[in-house]
Short mmCIF file of C-alpha atoms in Angstrom, two decimals:
data_model
loop_
_atom_site.label_atom_id
_atom_site.label_comp_id
_atom_site.label_asym_id
_atom_site.label_seq_id
_atom_site.Cartn_x
_atom_site.Cartn_y
_atom_site.Cartn_z
CA MET A 1 -19.46 -4.81 -20.68
CA SER A 2 -15.86 -3.98 -21.60
CA PHE A 3 -13.46 -2.20 -19.25
CA ARG A 4 -9.72 -1.71 -19.81
CA ALA A 5 -7.82 -1.19 -16.58
CA PRO A 6 -4.39 0.48 -17.05
CA LEU A 7 -2.60 -2.86 -16.96
CA ARG A 8 -0.22 -2.33 -19.87
CA PRO A 9 1.56 0.76 -18.45
CA LEU A 10 1.64 -0.90 -15.04
CA ALA A 11 3.23 -4.01 -16.58
CA LEU A 12 5.86 -1.82 -18.25
CA ALA A 13 6.49 -0.09 -14.92
CA SER A 14 6.97 -3.50 -13.31
CA LEU A 15 9.52 -4.46 -15.97
CA VAL A 16 11.46 -1.22 -15.58
CA ALA A 17 11.36 -1.43 -11.77
CA ASN A 18 12.70 -4.99 -11.79
CA ILE A 19 15.60 -3.90 -13.97
CA ALA A 20 16.18 -0.91 -11.68
CA LEU A 21 16.32 -3.27 -8.70
CA VAL A 22 19.18 -5.16 -10.35
CA VAL A 23 21.06 -1.91 -10.99
CA THR A 24 20.55 -0.60 -7.44
CA GLY A 25 21.51 -4.02 -6.09
CA ALA A 26 24.73 -3.72 -8.07
CA ALA A 27 25.28 -0.28 -6.54
CA VAL A 28 24.89 -1.82 -3.07
CA ARG A 29 27.54 -4.41 -3.84
CA LEU A 30 29.93 -2.11 -5.70
CA THR A 31 29.94 0.50 -2.93
CA GLY A 32 30.62 -2.10 -0.25
CA SER A 33 27.17 -1.51 1.26
CA GLY A 34 25.97 -5.10 1.29
CA LEU A 35 25.94 -5.11 5.09
CA GLY A 36 24.98 -1.44 5.44
CA CYS A 37 21.95 -2.86 7.24
CA PRO A 38 23.63 -5.69 9.16
CA THR A 39 20.44 -7.64 9.89
CA TRP A 40 17.05 -8.45 8.36
CA PRO A 41 14.11 -7.73 8.26
CA ARG A 42 15.18 -4.79 10.41
CA CYS A 43 18.02 -2.53 9.34
CA THR A 44 19.48 -2.65 12.84
CA ASP A 45 18.50 -4.62 15.92
CA ALA A 46 16.48 -1.64 17.14
CA SER A 47 15.21 -0.01 13.93
CA TYR A 48 13.56 -0.99 10.65
CA THR A 49 15.11 2.07 9.00
CA THR A 50 18.69 3.19 8.66
CA THR A 51 20.17 5.51 11.27
CA ALA A 52 22.79 8.24 11.16
CA ALA A 53 25.24 5.85 12.80
CA MET A 54 25.00 3.50 9.77
CA GLY A 55 26.42 6.21 7.50
CA VAL A 56 26.21 6.20 3.72
CA HIS A 57 26.38 2.40 3.46
CA GLY A 58 23.25 2.08 5.56
CA ALA A 59 21.46 4.66 3.40
CA ILE A 60 22.39 2.83 0.17
CA GLU A 61 21.29 -0.58 1.46
CA PHE A 62 18.08 0.80 2.96
CA GLY A 63 17.31 2.61 -0.31
CA ASN A 64 17.51 -0.70 -2.13
CA ARG A 65 15.07 -2.20 0.36
CA LEU A 66 12.66 0.69 -0.22
CA LEU A 67 12.76 0.00 -3.96
CA SER A 68 11.69 -3.57 -3.21
CA ILE A 69 8.63 -2.18 -1.42
CA ALA A 70 7.82 -0.01 -4.44
CA LEU A 71 8.19 -3.09 -6.63
CA ALA A 72 5.69 -4.97 -4.47
CA LEU A 73 3.19 -2.11 -4.72
CA ILE A 74 3.48 -2.08 -8.52
CA ALA A 75 2.98 -5.85 -8.60
CA LEU A 76 -0.14 -5.49 -6.46
CA ALA A 77 -1.46 -2.79 -8.79
CA CYS A 78 -0.87 -5.09 -11.78
CA PHE A 79 -2.81 -7.89 -10.09
CA LEU A 80 -5.75 -5.63 -9.22
CA ALA A 81 -5.80 -4.17 -12.75
CA ALA A 82 -5.85 -7.68 -14.22
CA LEU A 83 -8.78 -8.59 -11.95
CA TRP A 84 -10.73 -5.47 -12.89
CA GLN A 85 -10.37 -5.89 -16.63
CA ARG A 86 -13.54 -6.79 -18.50
CA PRO A 87 -13.51 -9.23 -20.06
CA ARG A 88 -11.16 -10.70 -17.47
CA ARG A 89 -8.23 -12.65 -18.94
CA ARG A 90 -7.13 -15.55 -16.79
CA SER A 91 -3.61 -15.61 -18.25
CA LEU A 92 -2.96 -12.01 -17.19
CA VAL A 93 -4.33 -12.61 -13.70
CA LEU A 94 -2.07 -15.65 -13.23
CA LEU A 95 1.01 -13.88 -14.57
CA SER A 96 0.51 -10.86 -12.33
CA LEU A 97 -0.12 -13.14 -9.35
CA VAL A 98 3.12 -15.09 -9.89
CA ILE A 99 5.07 -11.84 -10.18
CA GLY A 100 3.45 -10.56 -7.00
CA LEU A 101 4.38 -13.74 -5.12
CA GLY A 102 7.93 -13.54 -6.44
CA ILE A 103 8.58 -10.15 -4.86
CA PRO A 104 8.38 -11.31 -1.20
CA GLY A 105 10.36 -14.39 -2.21
CA GLN A 106 13.02 -12.06 -3.56
CA GLY A 107 12.96 -10.14 -0.28
CA VAL A 108 13.43 -13.31 1.76
CA ILE A 109 16.44 -14.38 -0.32
CA GLY A 110 17.83 -10.87 0.05
CA GLY A 111 17.43 -11.21 3.80
CA ILE A 112 19.25 -14.55 3.74
CA THR A 113 22.16 -12.92 1.90
CA VAL A 114 22.50 -10.47 4.80
CA LEU A 115 22.09 -13.14 7.48
CA THR A 116 24.76 -15.31 5.79
CA ASP A 117 27.18 -12.37 5.55
CA LEU A 118 26.80 -12.09 1.76
CA ASN A 119 27.42 -15.72 0.87
CA PRO A 120 28.30 -15.47 -2.86
CA TRP A 121 26.06 -18.36 -3.87
CA VAL A 122 23.03 -16.84 -2.13
CA VAL A 123 23.85 -13.45 -3.67
CA GLY A 124 23.93 -15.16 -7.07
CA LEU A 125 20.55 -16.79 -6.45
CA HIS A 126 19.18 -13.36 -5.51
CA PHE A 127 20.29 -12.02 -8.89
CA LEU A 128 18.93 -15.00 -10.86
CA LEU A 129 15.51 -14.63 -9.26
CA SER A 130 15.53 -11.01 -10.43
CA MET A 131 16.18 -12.23 -13.98
CA ALA A 132 13.25 -14.64 -13.68
CA LEU A 133 11.01 -11.80 -12.50
CA ILE A 134 12.19 -9.67 -15.43
CA ALA A 135 11.15 -12.48 -17.79
CA LEU A 136 7.71 -12.70 -16.16
CA ALA A 137 7.23 -8.93 -16.21
CA TYR A 138 8.20 -8.84 -19.88
CA ALA A 139 5.72 -11.63 -20.63
CA LEU A 140 2.96 -9.75 -18.81
CA TRP A 141 3.72 -6.57 -20.74
CA ARG A 142 3.68 -8.36 -24.10
CA ARG A 143 0.53 -10.33 -23.30
CA THR A 144 -1.38 -7.13 -22.51
CA GLY A 145 -0.83 -6.02 -26.11
CA GLU A 146 -2.09 -9.15 -27.84
CA GLY A 147 -5.08 -11.44 -27.93
CA ASP A 148 -5.80 -14.47 -25.79
CA GLY A 149 -6.05 -17.03 -28.59
CA PRO A 150 -3.53 -19.82 -29.20
CA ALA A 151 -0.02 -18.74 -30.23
CA ARG A 152 0.68 -19.05 -33.96
CA PRO A 153 4.29 -19.37 -35.23
CA LEU A 154 5.46 -16.90 -37.86
CA VAL A 155 8.59 -18.78 -38.98
CA ALA A 156 9.48 -22.40 -39.70
CA ALA A 157 10.34 -24.87 -36.93
CA PRO A 158 14.16 -24.88 -37.54
CA LEU A 159 14.32 -21.12 -37.00
CA ARG A 160 12.28 -21.39 -33.82
CA THR A 161 14.68 -24.10 -32.61
CA LEU A 162 17.65 -21.84 -33.36
CA ALA A 163 16.00 -19.02 -31.41
CA ARG A 164 15.36 -21.30 -28.42
CA LEU A 165 18.98 -22.48 -28.49
CA THR A 166 20.08 -18.84 -28.52
CA ALA A 167 17.88 -18.19 -25.49
CA VAL A 168 19.37 -21.17 -23.63
CA VAL A 169 22.91 -19.93 -24.30
CA SER A 170 21.88 -16.41 -23.24
CA ALA A 171 20.65 -17.82 -19.93
CA ALA A 172 23.90 -19.80 -19.56
CA VAL A 173 25.93 -16.62 -20.11
CA ILE A 174 24.01 -14.97 -17.28
CA VAL A 175 24.43 -17.93 -14.91
CA VAL A 176 28.18 -18.22 -15.55
CA GLY A 177 28.45 -14.43 -15.20
CA VAL A 178 27.01 -14.81 -11.70
CA VAL A 179 29.76 -17.31 -10.89
CA VAL A 180 32.37 -14.91 -12.27
CA THR A 181 30.99 -12.19 -9.99
CA GLY A 182 31.18 -14.53 -7.01
CA SER A 183 34.87 -15.11 -7.65
CA GLY A 184 35.78 -11.44 -8.15
CA PRO A 185 36.70 -8.61 -5.81
CA HIS A 186 33.33 -6.84 -5.48
CA ALA A 187 31.82 -8.78 -2.60
CA GLY A 188 29.56 -6.06 -1.19
CA ASP A 189 31.62 -5.89 2.01
CA GLU A 190 35.37 -6.02 2.59
CA HIS A 191 35.00 -9.01 4.91
CA ALA A 192 32.59 -11.08 2.74
CA ARG A 193 34.10 -14.28 1.39
CA ARG A 194 34.31 -15.27 -2.29
CA ASN A 195 33.33 -18.60 -3.87
CA GLY A 196 36.95 -19.75 -4.10
CA LEU A 197 36.97 -20.44 -7.86
CA ASP A 198 39.74 -19.22 -10.14
CA PRO A 199 38.51 -15.87 -11.56
CA GLU A 200 40.62 -16.18 -14.72
CA MET A 201 39.33 -19.66 -15.54
CA ILE A 202 35.68 -18.77 -14.91
CA SER A 203 36.02 -15.53 -16.87
CA GLN A 204 37.39 -17.47 -19.85
CA ALA A 205 34.42 -19.86 -19.75
CA HIS A 206 32.11 -16.84 -19.60
CA ALA A 207 33.84 -15.24 -22.59
CA ASP A 208 33.58 -18.49 -24.60
CA LEU A 209 29.83 -18.58 -23.98
CA VAL A 210 29.55 -14.92 -25.01
CA PHE A 211 31.24 -15.70 -28.34
CA LEU A 212 28.87 -18.64 -28.84
CA LEU A 213 25.85 -16.45 -28.05
CA LEU A 214 26.97 -13.76 -30.46
CA GLY A 215 27.57 -16.32 -33.23
CA LEU A 216 24.14 -17.87 -32.75
CA THR A 217 22.43 -14.49 -32.73
CA VAL A 218 24.18 -13.34 -35.91
CA ALA A 219 23.25 -16.65 -37.57
CA LEU A 220 19.63 -16.19 -36.48
CA TRP A 221 19.58 -12.66 -37.89
CA PHE A 222 20.94 -13.81 -41.27
CA ALA A 223 18.51 -16.75 -41.36
CA LEU A 224 15.51 -14.55 -40.61
CA ARG A 225 16.51 -12.16 -43.38
CA ALA A 226 17.07 -15.04 -45.82
CA VAL A 227 13.59 -16.52 -45.39
CA GLY A 228 11.78 -13.19 -45.46
CA ALA A 229 10.64 -13.36 -41.83
CA PRO A 230 8.48 -10.52 -40.48
CA GLN A 231 10.38 -7.27 -40.09
CA ALA A 232 9.68 -7.20 -36.36
CA ALA A 233 11.60 -10.47 -35.95
CA VAL A 234 14.53 -9.33 -38.11
CA ARG A 235 14.68 -6.04 -36.20
CA ALA A 236 14.56 -7.78 -32.81
CA ALA A 237 17.48 -10.03 -33.79
CA ALA A 238 19.48 -7.03 -35.07
CA VAL A 239 18.88 -5.13 -31.82
CA LEU A 240 20.02 -8.17 -29.82
CA VAL A 241 23.24 -8.36 -31.86
CA ALA A 242 23.92 -4.69 -31.16
CA VAL A 243 23.24 -5.06 -27.42
CA GLU A 244 25.48 -8.14 -27.22
CA LEU A 245 28.33 -6.32 -28.98
CA ALA A 246 28.05 -3.39 -26.57
CA GLN A 247 27.85 -5.72 -23.57
CA GLY A 248 30.84 -7.72 -24.79
CA LEU A 249 32.88 -4.55 -25.26
CA ILE A 250 32.07 -3.41 -21.71
CA GLY A 251 32.96 -6.86 -20.40
CA PHE A 252 36.37 -6.93 -22.05
CA VAL A 253 37.24 -3.37 -21.04
CA GLN A 254 36.22 -3.94 -17.42
CA TYR A 255 38.27 -7.16 -17.27
CA PHE A 256 41.45 -5.58 -18.60
CA THR A 257 41.03 -2.43 -16.48
CA HIS A 258 40.66 -4.48 -13.27
CA LEU A 259 36.88 -4.11 -12.81
CA PRO A 260 36.22 -0.40 -12.17
CA VAL A 261 32.90 -0.03 -10.39
CA LEU A 262 31.20 2.15 -13.03
CA LEU A 263 31.90 -0.35 -15.79
CA VAL A 264 30.80 -3.26 -13.62
CA GLY A 265 27.52 -1.44 -12.92
CA ALA A 266 27.05 -0.80 -16.65
CA HIS A 267 27.74 -4.48 -17.29
CA MET A 268 24.98 -5.45 -14.83
CA LEU A 269 22.53 -3.21 -16.67
CA GLY A 270 23.76 -4.70 -19.93
CA ALA A 271 23.01 -8.21 -18.67
CA CYS A 272 19.39 -7.18 -18.12
CA LEU A 273 19.18 -5.64 -21.59
CA VAL A 274 20.66 -8.74 -23.23
CA TRP A 275 18.07 -10.85 -21.42
CA VAL A 276 15.20 -8.58 -22.46
CA GLY A 277 16.52 -8.53 -26.03
CA THR A 278 16.59 -12.34 -26.04
CA LEU A 279 13.00 -12.46 -24.86
CA ALA A 280 12.00 -9.94 -27.53
CA VAL A 281 13.39 -12.21 -30.24
CA LEU A 282 11.43 -15.20 -28.94
CA TRP A 283 8.19 -13.20 -28.77
CA SER A 284 8.69 -11.80 -32.27
CA LEU A 285 8.57 -15.27 -33.82
CA ARG A 286 4.91 -15.87 -32.93
CA GLU A 287 1.67 -14.03 -32.66
CA ARG A 288 -1.39 -14.52 -30.55
CA PRO A 289 -4.61 -13.28 -32.19
CA PRO A 290 -7.77 -12.60 -30.19
CA ALA A 291 -9.65 -15.70 -29.09
CA LEU A 292 -12.58 -16.59 -31.30
CA ALA A 293 -16.01 -15.86 -29.89
CA ALA A 294 -17.85 -18.90 -28.59
CA PRO A 295 -20.18 -20.28 -31.29
CA GLU A 296 -23.89 -20.26 -30.73
CA SER A 297 -25.39 -23.53 -29.58
CA ALA A 298 -26.64 -25.83 -32.29
CA ALA A 299 -30.12 -25.73 -30.83
CA SER A 300 -30.39 -21.98 -31.01
CA ALA A 301 -28.85 -21.92 -34.47
CA ALA A 302 -31.36 -24.49 -35.72
CA THR A 303 -34.41 -22.76 -34.25
CA PRO A 304 -36.30 -21.09 -37.10
CA ALA A 305 -37.85 -17.70 -36.73
CA GLU A 306 -41.47 -17.71 -35.65
CA PRO A 307 -43.81 -17.41 -38.63
CA VAL A 308 -45.76 -14.21 -38.99
CA SER A 309 -49.51 -14.70 -38.90
CA PRO A 310 -51.05 -13.73 -42.24
CA VAL A 311 -53.29 -10.68 -42.27
CA PRO A 312 -56.79 -11.67 -43.26
CA ALA A 313 -57.90 -10.27 -46.58
CA ALA A 314 -60.48 -7.54 -46.53
CA HIS A 315 -63.93 -8.48 -47.93
#
């Protein structure tokens, strides 16, 4: 019996919701609402929800917490859909389970950020876990659209190595960007401390990594075109170049205009899109066909058909 639960649209919803959580988290920080709910897991000592006394900051922070609950519900729906699919695919069940377990982990780290008065290193860890969940949600979405057989590369090993190096540098750009954020002015609350590092020095290191990432991505795009790689791979690399250029432009403008909140929020969204674009390139360099059906046993294959008894001749 075959049954297809609506896992693919749910996986896409999980991916979009995880990106939305990053953007709303940025809104919390950029509006100074990081301590709009000054405690955790309650919003105040007496209430799990925000109150009129907490004002707009409480509403913004509590809204972000509500989105986390929606994210958990979507993750649960993904897990149940993966269980209900027939035939059941173990890889999809495991992926959806890990995502589901990551959501409460994300909530706990978010609570620690509040309890530590927005320690910049804990805030950074909170963001990086979101990027890990985005990667898992993207993997779940892609796996729902392909078979369960072994992955088969579509390009030569040197190109796959270049793509992996590009992905490593993309991750490094994100990590150093977190450190830049921790040294800047948008702490999420006017009394929250910063990490104490020189913002100009860290920003320069971040910019250097961005240039390296862009160079590697352009080189990968040219190389894929030169060897006649599948169009999906060439297109994914071209899209990543375009997203990186847009993200770099936003980054430079926000730096030289003293970090206006709208541009910083756009830059946070751009970081998610660069990460998703990087993952898309990696996935475009391989394919996973359906698993082959299990062969019949040798005994059954060797068993001859039963002979048909001859009909006696009429006399």
